[in-house]
Tab-separated table of C-alpha atoms in Angstrom:
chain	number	residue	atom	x	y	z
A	102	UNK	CA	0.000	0.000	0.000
A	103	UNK	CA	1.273	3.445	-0.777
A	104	UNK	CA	0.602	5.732	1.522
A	105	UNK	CA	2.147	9.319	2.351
A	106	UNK	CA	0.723	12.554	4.227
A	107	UNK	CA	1.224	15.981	4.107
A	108	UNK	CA	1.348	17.987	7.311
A	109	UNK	CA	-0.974	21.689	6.658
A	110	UNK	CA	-0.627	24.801	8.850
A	111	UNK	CA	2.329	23.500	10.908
A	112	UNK	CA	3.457	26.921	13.125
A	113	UNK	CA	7.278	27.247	13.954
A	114	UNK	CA	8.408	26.716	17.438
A	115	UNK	CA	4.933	26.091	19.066
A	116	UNK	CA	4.475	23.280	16.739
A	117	UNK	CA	7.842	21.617	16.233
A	118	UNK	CA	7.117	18.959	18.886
A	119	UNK	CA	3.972	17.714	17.590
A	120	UNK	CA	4.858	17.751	13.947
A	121	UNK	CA	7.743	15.660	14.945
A	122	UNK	CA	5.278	13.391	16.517
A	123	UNK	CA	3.420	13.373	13.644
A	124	UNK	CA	5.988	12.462	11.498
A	125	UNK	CA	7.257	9.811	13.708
A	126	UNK	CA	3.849	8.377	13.378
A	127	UNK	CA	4.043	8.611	9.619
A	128	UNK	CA	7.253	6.872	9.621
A	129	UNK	CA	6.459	4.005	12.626
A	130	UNK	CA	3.089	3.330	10.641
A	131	UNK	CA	4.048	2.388	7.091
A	132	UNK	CA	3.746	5.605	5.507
A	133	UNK	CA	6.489	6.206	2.588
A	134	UNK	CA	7.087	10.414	2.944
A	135	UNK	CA	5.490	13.242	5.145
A	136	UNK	CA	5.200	16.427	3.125
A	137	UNK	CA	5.448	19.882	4.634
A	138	UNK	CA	5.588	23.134	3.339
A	139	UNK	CA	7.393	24.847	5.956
A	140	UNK	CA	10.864	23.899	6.363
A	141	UNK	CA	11.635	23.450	9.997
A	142	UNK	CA	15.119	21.794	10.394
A	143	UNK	CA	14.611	20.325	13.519
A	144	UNK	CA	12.135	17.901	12.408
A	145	UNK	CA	14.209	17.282	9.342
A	146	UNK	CA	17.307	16.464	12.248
A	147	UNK	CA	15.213	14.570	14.322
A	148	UNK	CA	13.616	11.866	11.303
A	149	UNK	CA	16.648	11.733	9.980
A	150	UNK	CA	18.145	10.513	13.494
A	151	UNK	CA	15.672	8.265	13.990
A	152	UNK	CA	16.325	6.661	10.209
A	153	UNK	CA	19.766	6.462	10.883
A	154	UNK	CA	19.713	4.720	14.462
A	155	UNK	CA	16.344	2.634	13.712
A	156	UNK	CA	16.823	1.582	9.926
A	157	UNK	CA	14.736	3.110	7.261
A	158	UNK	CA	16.819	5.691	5.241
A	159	UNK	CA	15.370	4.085	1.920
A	160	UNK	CA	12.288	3.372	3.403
A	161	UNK	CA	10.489	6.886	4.861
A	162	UNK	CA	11.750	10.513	3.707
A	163	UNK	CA	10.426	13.981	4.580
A	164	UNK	CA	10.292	15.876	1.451
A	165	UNK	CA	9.411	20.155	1.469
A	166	UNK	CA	7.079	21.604	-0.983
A	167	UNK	CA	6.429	25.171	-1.182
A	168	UNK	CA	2.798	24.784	-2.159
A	169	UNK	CA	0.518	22.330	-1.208
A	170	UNK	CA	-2.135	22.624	-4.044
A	171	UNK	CA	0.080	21.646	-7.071
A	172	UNK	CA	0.696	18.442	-4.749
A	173	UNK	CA	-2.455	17.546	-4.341
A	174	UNK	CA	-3.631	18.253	-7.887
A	175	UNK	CA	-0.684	15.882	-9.271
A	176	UNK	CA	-1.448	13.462	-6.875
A	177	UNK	CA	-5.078	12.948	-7.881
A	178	UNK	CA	-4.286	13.266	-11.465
A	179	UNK	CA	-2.040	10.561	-11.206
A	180	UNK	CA	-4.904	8.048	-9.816
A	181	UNK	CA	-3.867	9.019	-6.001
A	182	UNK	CA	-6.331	9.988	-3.742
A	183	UNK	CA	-7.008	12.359	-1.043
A	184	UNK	CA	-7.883	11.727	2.737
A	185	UNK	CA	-8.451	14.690	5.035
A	186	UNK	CA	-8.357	13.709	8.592
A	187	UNK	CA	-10.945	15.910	10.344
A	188	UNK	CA	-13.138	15.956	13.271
A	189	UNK	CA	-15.950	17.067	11.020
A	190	UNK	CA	-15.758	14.683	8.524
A	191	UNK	CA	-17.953	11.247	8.116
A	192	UNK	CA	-16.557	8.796	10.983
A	193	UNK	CA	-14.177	6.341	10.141
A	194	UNK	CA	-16.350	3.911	11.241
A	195	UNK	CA	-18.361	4.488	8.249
A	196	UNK	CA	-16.172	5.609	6.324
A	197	UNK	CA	-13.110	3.367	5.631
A	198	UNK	CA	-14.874	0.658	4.206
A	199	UNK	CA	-15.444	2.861	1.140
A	200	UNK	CA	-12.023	4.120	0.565
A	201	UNK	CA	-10.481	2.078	-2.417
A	202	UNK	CA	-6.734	0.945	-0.512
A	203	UNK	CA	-5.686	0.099	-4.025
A	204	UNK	CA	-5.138	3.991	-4.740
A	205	UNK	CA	-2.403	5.868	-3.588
A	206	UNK	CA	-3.351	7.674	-0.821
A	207	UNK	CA	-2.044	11.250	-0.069
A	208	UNK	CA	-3.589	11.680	4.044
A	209	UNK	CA	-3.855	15.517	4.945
A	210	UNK	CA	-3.028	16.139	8.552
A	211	UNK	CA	-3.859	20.065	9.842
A	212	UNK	CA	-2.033	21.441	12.419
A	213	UNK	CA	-4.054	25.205	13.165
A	214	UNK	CA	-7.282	26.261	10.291
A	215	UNK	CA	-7.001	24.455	7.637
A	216	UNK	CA	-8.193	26.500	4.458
A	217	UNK	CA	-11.761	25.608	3.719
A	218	UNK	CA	-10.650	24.715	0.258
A	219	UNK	CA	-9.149	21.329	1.282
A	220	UNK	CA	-12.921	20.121	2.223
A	221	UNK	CA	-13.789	19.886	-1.392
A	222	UNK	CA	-10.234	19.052	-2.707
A	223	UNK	CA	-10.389	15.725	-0.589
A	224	UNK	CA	-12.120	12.725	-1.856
A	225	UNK	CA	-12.942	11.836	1.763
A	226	UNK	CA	-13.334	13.807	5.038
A	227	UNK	CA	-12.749	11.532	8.069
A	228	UNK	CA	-13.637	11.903	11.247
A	229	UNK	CA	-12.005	9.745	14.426
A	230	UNK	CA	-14.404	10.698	16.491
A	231	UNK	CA	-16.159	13.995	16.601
A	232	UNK	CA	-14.051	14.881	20.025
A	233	UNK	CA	-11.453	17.359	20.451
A	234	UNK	CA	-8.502	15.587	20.632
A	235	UNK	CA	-5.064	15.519	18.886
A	236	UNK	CA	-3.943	15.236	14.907
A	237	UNK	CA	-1.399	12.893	16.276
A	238	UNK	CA	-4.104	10.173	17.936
A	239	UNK	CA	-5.922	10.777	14.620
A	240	UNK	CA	-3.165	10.170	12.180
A	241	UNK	CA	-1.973	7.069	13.967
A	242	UNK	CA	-5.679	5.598	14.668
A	243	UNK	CA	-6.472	5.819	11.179
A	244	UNK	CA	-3.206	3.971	9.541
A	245	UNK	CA	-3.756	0.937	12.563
A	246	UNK	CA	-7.168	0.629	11.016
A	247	UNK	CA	-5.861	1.230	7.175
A	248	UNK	CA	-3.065	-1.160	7.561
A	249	UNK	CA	-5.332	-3.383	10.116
A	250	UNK	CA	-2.355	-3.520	12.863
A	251	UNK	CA	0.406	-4.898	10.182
A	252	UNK	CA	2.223	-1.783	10.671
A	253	UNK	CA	2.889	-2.508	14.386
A	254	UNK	CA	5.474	-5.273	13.313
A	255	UNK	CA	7.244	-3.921	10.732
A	256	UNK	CA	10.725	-4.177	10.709
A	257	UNK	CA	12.967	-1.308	9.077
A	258	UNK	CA	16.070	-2.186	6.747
A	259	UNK	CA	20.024	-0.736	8.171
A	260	UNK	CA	18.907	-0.689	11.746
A	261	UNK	CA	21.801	0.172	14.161
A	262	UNK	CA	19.674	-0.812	17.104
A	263	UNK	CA	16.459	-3.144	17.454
A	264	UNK	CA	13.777	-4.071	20.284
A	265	UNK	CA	13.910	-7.665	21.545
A	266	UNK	CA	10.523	-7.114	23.262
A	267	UNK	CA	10.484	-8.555	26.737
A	268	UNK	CA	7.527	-8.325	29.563
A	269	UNK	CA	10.434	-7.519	31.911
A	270	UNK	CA	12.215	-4.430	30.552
A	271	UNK	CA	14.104	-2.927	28.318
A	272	UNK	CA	16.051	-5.202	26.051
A	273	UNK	CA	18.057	-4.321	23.192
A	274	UNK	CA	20.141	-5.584	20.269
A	275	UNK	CA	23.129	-3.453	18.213
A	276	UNK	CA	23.817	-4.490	14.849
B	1386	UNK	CA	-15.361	-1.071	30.310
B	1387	UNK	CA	-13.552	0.911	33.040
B	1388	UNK	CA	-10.548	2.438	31.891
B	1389	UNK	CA	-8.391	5.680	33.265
B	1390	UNK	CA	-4.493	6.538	32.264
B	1391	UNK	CA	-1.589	7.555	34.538
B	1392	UNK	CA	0.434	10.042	33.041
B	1393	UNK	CA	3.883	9.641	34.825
B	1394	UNK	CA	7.116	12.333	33.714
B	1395	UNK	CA	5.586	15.260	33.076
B	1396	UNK	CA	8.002	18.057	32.775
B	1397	UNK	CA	6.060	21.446	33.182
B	1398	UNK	CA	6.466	23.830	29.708
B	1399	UNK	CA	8.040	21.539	28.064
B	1400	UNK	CA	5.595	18.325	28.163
B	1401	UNK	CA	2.362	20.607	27.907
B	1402	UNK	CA	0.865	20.350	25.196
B	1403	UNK	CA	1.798	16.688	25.103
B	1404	UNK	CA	0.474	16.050	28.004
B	1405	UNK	CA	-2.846	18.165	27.089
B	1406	UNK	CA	-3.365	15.977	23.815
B	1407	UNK	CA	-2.417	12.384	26.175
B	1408	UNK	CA	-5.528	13.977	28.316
B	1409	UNK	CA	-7.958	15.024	25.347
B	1410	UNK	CA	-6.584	11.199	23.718
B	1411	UNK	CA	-7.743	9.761	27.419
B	1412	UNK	CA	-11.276	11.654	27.160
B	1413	UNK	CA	-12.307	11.241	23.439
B	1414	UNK	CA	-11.789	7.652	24.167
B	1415	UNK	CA	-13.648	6.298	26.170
B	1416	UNK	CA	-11.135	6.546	29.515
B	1417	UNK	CA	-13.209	7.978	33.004
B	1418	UNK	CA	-10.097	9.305	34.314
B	1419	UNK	CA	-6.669	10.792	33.959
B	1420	UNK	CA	-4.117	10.801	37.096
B	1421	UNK	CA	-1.441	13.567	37.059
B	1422	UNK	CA	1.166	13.407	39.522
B	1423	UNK	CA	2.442	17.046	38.455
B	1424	UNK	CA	-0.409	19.755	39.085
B	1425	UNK	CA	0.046	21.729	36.060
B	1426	UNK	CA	-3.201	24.358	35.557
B	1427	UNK	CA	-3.045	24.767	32.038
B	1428	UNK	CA	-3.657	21.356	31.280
B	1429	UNK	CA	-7.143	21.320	33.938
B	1430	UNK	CA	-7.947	24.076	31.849
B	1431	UNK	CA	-7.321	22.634	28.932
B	1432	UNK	CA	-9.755	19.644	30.007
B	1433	UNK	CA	-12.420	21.775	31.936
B	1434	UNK	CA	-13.116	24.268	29.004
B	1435	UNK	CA	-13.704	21.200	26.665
B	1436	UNK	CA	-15.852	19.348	29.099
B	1437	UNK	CA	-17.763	22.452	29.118
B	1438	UNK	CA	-18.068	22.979	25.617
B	1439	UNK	CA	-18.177	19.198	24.285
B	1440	UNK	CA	-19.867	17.610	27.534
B	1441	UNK	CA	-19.341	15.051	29.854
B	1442	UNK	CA	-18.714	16.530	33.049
B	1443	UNK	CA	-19.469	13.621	34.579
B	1444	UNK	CA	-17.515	11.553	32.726
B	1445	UNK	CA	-13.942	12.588	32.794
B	1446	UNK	CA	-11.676	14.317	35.256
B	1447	UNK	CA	-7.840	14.682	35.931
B	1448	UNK	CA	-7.455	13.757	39.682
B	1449	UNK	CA	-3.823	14.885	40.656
B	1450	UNK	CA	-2.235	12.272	42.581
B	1451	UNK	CA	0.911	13.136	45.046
B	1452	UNK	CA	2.883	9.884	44.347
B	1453	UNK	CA	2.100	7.067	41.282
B	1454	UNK	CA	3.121	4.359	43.538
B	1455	UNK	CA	0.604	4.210	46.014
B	1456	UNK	CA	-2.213	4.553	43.727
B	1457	UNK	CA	-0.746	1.726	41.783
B	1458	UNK	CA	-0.613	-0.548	44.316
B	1459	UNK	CA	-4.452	0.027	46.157
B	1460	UNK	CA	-5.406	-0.364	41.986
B	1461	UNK	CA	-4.256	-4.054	42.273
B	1462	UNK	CA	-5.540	-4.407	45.686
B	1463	UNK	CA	-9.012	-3.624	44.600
B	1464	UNK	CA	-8.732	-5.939	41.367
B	1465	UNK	CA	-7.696	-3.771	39.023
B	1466	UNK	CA	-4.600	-4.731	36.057
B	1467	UNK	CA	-2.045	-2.370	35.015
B	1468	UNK	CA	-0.911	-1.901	31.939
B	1469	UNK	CA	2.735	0.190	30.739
B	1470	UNK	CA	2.878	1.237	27.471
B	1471	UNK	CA	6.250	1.027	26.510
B	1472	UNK	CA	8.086	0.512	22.760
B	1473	UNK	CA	10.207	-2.249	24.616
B	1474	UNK	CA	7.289	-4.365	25.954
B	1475	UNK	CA	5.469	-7.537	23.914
B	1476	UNK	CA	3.835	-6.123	21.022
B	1477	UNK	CA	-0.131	-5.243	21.476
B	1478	UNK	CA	-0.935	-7.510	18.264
B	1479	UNK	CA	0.108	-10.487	20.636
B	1480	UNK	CA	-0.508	-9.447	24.124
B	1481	UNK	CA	-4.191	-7.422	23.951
B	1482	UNK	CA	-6.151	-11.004	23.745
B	1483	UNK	CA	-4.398	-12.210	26.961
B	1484	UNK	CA	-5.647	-9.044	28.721
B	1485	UNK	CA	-8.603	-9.120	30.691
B	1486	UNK	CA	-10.653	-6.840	29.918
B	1487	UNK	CA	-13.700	-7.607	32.412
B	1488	UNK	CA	-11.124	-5.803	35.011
B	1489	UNK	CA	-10.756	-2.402	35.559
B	1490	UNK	CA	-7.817	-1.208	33.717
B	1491	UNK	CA	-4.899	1.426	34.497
B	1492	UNK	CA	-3.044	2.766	31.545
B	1493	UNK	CA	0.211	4.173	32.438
B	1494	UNK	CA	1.651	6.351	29.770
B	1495	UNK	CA	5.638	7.917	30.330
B	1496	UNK	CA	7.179	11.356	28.981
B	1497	UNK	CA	10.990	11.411	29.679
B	1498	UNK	CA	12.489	8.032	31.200
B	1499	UNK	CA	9.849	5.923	33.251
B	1500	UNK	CA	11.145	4.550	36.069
B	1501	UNK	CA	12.579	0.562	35.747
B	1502	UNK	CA	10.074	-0.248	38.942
B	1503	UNK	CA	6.812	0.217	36.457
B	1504	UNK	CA	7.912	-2.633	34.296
B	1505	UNK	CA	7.601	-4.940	37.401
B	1506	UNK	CA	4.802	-3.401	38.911
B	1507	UNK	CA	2.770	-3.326	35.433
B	1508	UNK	CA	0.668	-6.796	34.703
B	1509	UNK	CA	1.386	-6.251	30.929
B	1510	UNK	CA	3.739	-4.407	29.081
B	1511	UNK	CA	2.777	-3.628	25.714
B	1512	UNK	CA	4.000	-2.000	22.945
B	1513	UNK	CA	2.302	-0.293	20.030
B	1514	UNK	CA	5.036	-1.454	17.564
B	1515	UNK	CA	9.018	-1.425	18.429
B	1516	UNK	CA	10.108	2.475	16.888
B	1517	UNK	CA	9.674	5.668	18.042
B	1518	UNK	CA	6.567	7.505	17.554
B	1519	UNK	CA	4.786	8.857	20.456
B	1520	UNK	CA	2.757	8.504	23.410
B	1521	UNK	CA	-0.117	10.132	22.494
B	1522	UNK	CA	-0.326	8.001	19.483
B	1523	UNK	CA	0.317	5.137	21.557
B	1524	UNK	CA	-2.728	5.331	23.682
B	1525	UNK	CA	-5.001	6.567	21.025
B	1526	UNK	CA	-4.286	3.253	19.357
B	1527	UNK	CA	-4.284	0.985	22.299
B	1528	UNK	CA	-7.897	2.845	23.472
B	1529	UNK	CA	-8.896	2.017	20.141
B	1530	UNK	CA	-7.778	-1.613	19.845
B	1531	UNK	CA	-9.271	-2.174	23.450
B	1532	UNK	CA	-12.855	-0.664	22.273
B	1533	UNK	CA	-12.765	-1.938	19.307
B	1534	UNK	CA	-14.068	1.238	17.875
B	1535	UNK	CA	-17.146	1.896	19.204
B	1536	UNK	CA	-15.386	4.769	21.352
B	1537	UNK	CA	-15.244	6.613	18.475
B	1538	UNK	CA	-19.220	7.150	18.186
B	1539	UNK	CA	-19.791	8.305	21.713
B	1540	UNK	CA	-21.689	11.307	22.702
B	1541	UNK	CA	-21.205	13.253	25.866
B	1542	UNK	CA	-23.861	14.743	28.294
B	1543	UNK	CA	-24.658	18.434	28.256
B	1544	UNK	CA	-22.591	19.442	25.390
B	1545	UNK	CA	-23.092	22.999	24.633
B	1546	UNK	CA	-21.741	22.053	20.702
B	1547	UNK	CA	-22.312	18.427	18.936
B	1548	UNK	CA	-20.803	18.204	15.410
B	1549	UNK	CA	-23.380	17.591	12.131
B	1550	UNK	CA	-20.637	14.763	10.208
B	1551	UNK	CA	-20.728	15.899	6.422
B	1552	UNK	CA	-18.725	15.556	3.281
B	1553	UNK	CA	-18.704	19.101	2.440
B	1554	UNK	CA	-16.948	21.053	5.652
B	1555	UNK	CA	-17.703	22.098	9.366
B	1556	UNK	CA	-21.325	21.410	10.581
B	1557	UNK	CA	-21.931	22.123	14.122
B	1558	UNK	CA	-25.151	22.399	16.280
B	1559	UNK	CA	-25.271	24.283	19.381
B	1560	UNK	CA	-27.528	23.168	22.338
């Protein structure tokens, strides 16, 4: 499945941390690139880290566009389509069933307002839940139900360190 | 299903807004509680203002514990399980069917470094796939594996704002 997301509205400083989060979820749940249009180098620093200590240079890359709409207008005209992740969208619930996993899929991810524009530029609007809660939970929720929990054992390729996962504590393996 | 999350680590500033969206996570999904052990007002705030708005009054509440330890331990006197959320534990694929769920359950969710005593005092460790990503992400997943979904279609008492879900942008009621 080939899945990447773009990150909308992210706001310098006061949204570094969750943006990283964000993309750490991107990466951790099988997606292949996180586009943003701001370039903030900490998050580039910390993926790239994370790639180099936990395997996955080839595998998950943050790429910076300076417009989002050209993005998502190649993207559908190349068959991809377009998943907004919003509390006001249809709920997942209902919704997922009817997204064709075959396609591409380009996942939007707002950080602050996110123009009204990408309602009708998205194919689907989906809601996890219609609570106030966090586009971190939402991203992550919604790839555990796209991939159906295969993500959660992926392994990545280059690793310098893995988990050996133990009920006891931490346990660890260098390559 | 009773379910409420320790949040153990919080650095003040710094883990804020994390900690506000592990909260909001804890609430939108289906949790009655969330313990702090660090009294920090914005995050009560945070919580307060959107049980005011979105409802449930009733139904979820940060209770600000001195010290984690003794609240874990009258939790397994009176029957309840503990479960740590931890990258190094046995992945949730494998260890959610062993967990039983007709107990009362206690989350327990880390910032910075937890410390080595919670992997002993936790019935299960589990771990929402072996690479960084993030706790808020963590528990939204886990809350979502453990409901099976159906959190996701609550509604809260006395909301003052429900949202319409629709295809075409942001439909709200107000009560």
């Amino acid at each position: 499945m080939q899945v990447s997301v773009l990150r909308l509205g992210h706001r310098l400083v006061r949204d570094t941390r969750m943006t990283s989060h964000v993309a750490l979820v991107s990466r951790a749940f099988g997606c292949q690139k996180i586009y943003m249009s701001y370039l903030d180098n900490s998050i580039i620093k910390t993926i790239n880290d994370v790639n180099t200590r936990w395997g996955g240079n080839d595998e998950f890359e943050i790429v910076c566009v300076s417009e989002w709409k050209p993005l998502i207008q190649s993207w559908k005209k190349s068959g991809g389509i377009i998943v907004h992740l919003t509390m006001y969208g249809i709920n997942v619930n209902d919704m997922l069933p009817q997204i064709n996993i075959k396609k591409k899929i380009l996942i939007i991810v707002g950080a602050s307002k996110v123009p009204s524009e990408i309602y009708s530029l998205a194919d689907y609007n989906v809601a996890l839940g219609h609570q106030p809660h966090s586009e971190v939970s939402a991203l992550a929720v919604f790839l555990d139900r796209l991939f159906d929990g295969r993500e959660l054992t992926r392994t990545f390729k280059d690793a310098k360190i893995r988990i050996i996962p133990s009920q006891e504590g931490k346990k660890v393996k260098f390559e």
